[in-house]
XYZ file of N, CA and C in Angstrom:
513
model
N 57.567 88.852 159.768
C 56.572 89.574 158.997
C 56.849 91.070 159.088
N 56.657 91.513 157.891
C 56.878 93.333 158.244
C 55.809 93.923 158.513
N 56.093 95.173 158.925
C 54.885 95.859 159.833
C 54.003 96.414 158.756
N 52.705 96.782 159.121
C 51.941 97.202 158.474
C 51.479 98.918 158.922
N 51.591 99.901 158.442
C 51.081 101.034 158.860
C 49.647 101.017 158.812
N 48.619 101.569 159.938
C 47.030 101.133 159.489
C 46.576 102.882 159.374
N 45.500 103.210 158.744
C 45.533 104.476 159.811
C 43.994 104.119 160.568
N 44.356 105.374 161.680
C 43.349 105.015 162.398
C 41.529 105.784 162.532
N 41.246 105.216 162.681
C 39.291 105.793 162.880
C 38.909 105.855 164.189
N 37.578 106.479 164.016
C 37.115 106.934 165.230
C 36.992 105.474 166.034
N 36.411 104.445 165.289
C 36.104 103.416 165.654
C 37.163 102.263 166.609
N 38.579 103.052 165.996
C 39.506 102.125 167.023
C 39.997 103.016 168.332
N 39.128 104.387 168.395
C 39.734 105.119 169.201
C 39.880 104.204 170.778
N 39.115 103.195 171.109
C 39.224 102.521 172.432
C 40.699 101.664 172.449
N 41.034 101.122 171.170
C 41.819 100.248 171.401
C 42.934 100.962 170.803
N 42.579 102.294 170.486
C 44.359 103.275 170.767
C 44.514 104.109 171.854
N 43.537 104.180 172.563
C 43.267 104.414 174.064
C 44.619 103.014 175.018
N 44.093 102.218 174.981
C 44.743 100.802 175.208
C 46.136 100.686 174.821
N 46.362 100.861 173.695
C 48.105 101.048 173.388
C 48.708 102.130 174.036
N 48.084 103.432 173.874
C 48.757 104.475 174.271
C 48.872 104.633 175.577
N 47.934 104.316 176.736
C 48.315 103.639 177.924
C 49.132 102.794 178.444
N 49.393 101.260 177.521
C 50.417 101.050 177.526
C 51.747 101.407 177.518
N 51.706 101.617 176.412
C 53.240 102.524 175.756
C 53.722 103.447 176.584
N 52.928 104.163 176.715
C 52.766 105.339 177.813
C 53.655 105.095 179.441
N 53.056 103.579 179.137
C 53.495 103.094 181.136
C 54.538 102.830 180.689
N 55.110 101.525 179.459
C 56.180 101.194 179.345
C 57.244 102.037 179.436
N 56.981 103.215 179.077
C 58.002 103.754 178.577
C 58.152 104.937 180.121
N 57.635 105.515 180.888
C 57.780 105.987 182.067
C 57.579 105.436 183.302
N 56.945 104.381 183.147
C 56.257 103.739 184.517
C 57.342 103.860 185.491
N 58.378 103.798 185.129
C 59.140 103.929 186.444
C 59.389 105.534 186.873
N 59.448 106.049 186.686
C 59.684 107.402 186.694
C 58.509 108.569 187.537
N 57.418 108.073 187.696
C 56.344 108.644 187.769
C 54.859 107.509 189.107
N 54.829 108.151 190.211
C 54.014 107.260 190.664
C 52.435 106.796 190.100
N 51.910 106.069 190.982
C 50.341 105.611 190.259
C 49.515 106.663 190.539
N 49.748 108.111 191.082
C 49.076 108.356 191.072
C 48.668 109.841 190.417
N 50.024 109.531 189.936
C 50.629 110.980 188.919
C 49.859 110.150 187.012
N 50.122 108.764 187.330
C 50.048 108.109 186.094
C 48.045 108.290 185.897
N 47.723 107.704 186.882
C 45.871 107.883 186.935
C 46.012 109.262 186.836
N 46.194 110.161 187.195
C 45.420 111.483 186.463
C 45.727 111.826 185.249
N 47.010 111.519 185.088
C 47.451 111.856 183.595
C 46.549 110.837 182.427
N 46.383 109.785 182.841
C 45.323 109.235 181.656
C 43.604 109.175 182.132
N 43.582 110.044 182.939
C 41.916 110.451 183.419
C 41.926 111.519 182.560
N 42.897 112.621 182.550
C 42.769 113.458 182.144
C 43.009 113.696 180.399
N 43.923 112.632 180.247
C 44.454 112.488 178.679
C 43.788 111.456 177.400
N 43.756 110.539 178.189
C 43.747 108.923 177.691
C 42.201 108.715 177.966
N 41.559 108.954 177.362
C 39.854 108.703 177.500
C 39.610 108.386 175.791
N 38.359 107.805 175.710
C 38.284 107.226 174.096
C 37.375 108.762 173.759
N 36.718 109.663 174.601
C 36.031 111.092 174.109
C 36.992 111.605 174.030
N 38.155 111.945 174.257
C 39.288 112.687 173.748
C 39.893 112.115 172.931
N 40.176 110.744 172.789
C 40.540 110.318 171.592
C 40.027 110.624 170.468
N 38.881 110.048 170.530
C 37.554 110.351 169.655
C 37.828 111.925 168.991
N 37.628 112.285 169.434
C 37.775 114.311 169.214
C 39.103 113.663 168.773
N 40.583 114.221 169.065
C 41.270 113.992 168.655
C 42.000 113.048 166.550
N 40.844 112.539 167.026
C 41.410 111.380 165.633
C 39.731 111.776 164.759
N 38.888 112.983 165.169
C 37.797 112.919 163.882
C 38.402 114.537 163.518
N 39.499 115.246 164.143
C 40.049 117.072 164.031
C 41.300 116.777 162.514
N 40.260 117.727 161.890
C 40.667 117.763 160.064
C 42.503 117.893 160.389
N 42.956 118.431 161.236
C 44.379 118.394 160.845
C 45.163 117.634 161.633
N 44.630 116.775 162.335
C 45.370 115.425 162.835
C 45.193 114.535 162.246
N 46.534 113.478 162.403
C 46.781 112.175 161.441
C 47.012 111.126 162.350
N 46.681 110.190 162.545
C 46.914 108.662 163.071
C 46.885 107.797 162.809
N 47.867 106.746 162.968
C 48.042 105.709 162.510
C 48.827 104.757 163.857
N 48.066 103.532 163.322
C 48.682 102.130 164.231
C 49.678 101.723 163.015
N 50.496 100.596 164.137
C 51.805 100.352 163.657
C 51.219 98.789 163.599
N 50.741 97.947 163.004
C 50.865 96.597 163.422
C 51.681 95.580 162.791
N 51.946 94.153 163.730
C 52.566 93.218 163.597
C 51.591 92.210 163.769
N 51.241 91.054 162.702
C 50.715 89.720 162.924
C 49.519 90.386 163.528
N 48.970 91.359 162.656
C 47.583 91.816 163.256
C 46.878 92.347 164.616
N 48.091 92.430 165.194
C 47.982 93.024 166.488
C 48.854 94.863 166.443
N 48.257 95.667 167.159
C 48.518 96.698 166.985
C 49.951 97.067 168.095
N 51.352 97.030 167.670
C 51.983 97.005 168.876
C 53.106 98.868 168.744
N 52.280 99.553 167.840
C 52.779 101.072 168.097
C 51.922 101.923 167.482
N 51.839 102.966 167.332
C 51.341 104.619 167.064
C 51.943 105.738 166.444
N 51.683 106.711 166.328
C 51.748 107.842 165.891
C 50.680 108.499 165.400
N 51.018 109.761 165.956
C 49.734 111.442 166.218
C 50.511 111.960 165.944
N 50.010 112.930 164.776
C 50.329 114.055 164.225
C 50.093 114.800 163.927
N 50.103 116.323 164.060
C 49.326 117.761 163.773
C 49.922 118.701 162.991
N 48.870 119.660 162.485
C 49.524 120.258 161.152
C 48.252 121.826 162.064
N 48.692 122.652 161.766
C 48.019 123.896 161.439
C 47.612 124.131 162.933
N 45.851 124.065 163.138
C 45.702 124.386 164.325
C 45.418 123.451 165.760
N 45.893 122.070 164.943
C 45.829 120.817 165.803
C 46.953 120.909 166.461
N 48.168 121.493 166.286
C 49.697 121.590 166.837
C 49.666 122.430 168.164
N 50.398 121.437 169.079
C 49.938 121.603 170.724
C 51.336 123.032 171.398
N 51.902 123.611 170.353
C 52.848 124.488 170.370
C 52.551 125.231 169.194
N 52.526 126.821 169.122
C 52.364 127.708 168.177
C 53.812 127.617 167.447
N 53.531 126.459 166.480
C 54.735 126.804 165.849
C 54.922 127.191 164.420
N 54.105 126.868 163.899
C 53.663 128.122 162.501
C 52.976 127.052 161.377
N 52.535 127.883 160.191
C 52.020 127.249 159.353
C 52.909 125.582 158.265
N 54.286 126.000 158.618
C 55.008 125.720 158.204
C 55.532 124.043 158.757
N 54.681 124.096 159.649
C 55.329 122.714 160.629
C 54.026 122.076 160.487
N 54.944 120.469 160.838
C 53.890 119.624 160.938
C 54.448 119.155 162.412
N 54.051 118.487 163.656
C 53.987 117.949 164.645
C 53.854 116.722 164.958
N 54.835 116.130 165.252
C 54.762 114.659 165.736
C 54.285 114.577 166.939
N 53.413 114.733 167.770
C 52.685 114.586 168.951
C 53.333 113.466 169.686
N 52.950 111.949 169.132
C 53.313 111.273 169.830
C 53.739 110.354 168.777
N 54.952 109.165 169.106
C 55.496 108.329 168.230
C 55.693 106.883 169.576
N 54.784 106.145 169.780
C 55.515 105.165 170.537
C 55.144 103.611 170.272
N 55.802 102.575 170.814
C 55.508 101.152 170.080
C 55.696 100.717 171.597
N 54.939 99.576 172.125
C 55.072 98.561 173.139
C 56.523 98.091 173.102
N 57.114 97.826 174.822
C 58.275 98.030 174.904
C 59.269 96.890 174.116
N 58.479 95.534 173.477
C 58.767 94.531 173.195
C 59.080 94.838 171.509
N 58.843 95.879 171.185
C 58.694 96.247 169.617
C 59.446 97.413 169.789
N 59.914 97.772 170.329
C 61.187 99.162 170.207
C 62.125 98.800 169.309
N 63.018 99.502 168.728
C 64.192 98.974 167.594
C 63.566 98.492 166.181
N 64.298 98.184 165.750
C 64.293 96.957 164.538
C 63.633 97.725 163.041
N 63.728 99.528 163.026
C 63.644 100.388 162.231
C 61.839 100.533 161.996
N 61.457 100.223 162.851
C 59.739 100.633 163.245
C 59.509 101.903 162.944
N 60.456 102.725 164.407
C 59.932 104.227 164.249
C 60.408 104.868 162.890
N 61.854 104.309 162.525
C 62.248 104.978 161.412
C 60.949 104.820 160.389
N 59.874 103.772 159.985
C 59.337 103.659 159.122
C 58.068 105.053 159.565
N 57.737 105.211 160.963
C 56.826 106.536 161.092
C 57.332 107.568 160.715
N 58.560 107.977 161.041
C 59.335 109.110 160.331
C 58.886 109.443 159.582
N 59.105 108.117 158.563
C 59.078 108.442 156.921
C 57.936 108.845 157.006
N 56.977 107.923 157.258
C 55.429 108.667 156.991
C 55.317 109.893 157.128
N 55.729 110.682 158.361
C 55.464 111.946 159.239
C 56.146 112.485 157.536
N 56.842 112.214 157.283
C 57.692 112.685 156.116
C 56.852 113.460 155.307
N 56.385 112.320 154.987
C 55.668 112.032 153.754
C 53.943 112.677 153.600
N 53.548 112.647 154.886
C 52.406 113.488 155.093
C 52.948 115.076 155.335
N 53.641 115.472 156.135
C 54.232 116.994 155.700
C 54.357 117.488 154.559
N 55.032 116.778 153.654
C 55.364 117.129 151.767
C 53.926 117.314 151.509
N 52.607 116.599 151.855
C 51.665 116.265 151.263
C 50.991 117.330 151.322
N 51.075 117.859 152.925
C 50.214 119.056 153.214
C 50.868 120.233 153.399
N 52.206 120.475 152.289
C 53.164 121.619 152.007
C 53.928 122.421 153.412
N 53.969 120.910 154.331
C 54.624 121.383 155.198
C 56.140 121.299 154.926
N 57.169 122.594 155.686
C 58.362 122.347 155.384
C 59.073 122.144 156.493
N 58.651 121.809 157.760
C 59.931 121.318 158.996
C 58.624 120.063 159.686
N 59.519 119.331 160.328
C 58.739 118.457 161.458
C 59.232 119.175 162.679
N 58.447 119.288 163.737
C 59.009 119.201 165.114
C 58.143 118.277 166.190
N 58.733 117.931 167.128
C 58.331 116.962 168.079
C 59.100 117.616 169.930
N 58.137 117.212 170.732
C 58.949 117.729 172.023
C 59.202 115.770 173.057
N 60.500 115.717 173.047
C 60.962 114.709 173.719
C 61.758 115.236 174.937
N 61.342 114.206 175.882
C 61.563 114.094 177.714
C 63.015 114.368 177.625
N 63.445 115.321 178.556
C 64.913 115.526 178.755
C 65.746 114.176 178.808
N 65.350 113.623 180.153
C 65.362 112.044 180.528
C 65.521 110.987 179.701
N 65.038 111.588 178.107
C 65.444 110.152 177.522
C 66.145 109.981 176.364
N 67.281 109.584 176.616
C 68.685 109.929 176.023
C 68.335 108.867 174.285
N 67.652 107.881 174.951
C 67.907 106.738 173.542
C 66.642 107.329 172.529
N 65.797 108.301 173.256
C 64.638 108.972 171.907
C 65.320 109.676 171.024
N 65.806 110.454 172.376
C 66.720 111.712 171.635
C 67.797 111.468 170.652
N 68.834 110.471 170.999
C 69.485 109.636 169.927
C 68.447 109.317 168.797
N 67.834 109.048 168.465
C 66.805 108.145 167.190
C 66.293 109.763 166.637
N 65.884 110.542 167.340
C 65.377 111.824 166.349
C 67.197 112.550 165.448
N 68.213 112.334 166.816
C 68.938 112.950 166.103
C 69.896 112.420 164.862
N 69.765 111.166 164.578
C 69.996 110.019 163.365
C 69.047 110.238 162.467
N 68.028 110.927 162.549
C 66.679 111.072 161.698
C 66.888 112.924 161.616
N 68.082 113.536 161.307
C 68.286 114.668 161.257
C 67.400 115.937 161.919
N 67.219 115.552 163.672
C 67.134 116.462 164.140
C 67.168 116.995 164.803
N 66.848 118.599 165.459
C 68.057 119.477 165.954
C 66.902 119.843 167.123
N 67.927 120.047 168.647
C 67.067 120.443 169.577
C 67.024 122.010 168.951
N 65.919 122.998 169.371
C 65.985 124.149 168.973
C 65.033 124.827 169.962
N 65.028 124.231 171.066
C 64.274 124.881 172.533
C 63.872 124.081 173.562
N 62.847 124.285 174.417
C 62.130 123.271 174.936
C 60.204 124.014 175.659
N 59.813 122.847 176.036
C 58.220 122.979 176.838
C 58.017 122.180 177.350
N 57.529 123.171 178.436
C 56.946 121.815 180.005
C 56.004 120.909 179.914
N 55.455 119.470 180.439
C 54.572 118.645 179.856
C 54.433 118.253 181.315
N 53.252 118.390 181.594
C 52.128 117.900 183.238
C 51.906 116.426 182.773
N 52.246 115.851 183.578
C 52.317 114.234 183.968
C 51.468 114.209 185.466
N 50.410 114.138 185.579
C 49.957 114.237 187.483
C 50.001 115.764 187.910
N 51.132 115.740 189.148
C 51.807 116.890 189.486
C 52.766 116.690 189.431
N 53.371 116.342 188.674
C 54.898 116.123 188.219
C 54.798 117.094 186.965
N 55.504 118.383 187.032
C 56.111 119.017 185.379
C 57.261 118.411 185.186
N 57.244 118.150 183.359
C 58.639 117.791 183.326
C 58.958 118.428 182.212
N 60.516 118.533 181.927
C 60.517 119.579 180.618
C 60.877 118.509 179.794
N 60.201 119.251 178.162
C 60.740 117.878 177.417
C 61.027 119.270 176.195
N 62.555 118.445 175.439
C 63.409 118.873 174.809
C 62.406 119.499 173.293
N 62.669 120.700 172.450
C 61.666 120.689 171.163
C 63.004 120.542 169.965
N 62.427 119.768 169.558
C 63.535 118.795 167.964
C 62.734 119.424 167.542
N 63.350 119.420 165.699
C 62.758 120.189 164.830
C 64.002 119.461 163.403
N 63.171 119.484 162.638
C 63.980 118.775 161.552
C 63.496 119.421 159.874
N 64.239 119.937 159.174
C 64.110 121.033 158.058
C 64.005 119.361 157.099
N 62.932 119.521 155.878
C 62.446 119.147 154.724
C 63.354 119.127 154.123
């Protein structure tokens, strides 16, 4: 079955709370202890920050689902929702991730497009996104999706800083 893009409401903010925790672990759990991971989603991952998050006029969200189950994401910011001053001109991929069982198989490529496609919409002309030094196979997939490291910014996990790489990709 092919995936379905949903977007998302305030109303699913609990159960994108739930994925993004997931995803979240899948994709670092090893890297990071339990107790770096509990503050980072005490502090991040709450459905009142979600909530806020997914009702703010220049953020975009959307679930990724399969067979009606929600098994990826994407957050995206435009203007003054963008978690880096990076100008009027950008739109922000915040976060892009799918449960570890749904990685591959041209998923994210289909958020891309979206991210695409909502930038054109709201006369944005670059995407940028900040990805973990550490992870060589993201960084591969942005740079097949034409794009270019062009700096970086630190990202608090617990008390763990870690630097994560800033991609940026021209319209």
């Amino acid at each position: 079955m092919a995936g379905i893009i949903k977007e998302i409401s305030k109303q699913d903010a609990s159960e994108l709370v739930e994925l993004a925790t997931r995803t979240f672990y899948d994709t670092f759990g090893s890297y990071y202890d339990d107790k770096d991971f509990d503050q980072f989603f005490k502090d991040n991952y709450t459905v009142g920050k979600f909530t806020q998050e997914i009702n703010h006029v220049d953020s975009f969200h959307y679930f990724y689902q399969e067979d009606g189950a929600n098994v990826g994401y994407i957050k995206m910011n435009i203007n003054s929702a963008q978690t880096e001053e990076m100008g009027e001109t950008y739109l922000e991929v915040q976060r892009i991730y799918f449960l570890k069982d749904f990685q591959g198989g041209g998923r994210g490529s289909q958020l891309i497009a979206l991210a695409e496609k909502i930038a054109q919409e709201h006369n944005k002309h670059k995407i940028w996104l900040g990805v973990w030094e550490h992870n060589p196979r993201a960084q591969a997939f942005y740079k097949r999706h034409g794009f270019k490291v062009v700096g970086e910014h630190h990202f608090q996990t617990g008390d763990v800083t870690d630097t994560d790489l800033i991609m940026e990709k021209e319209l």
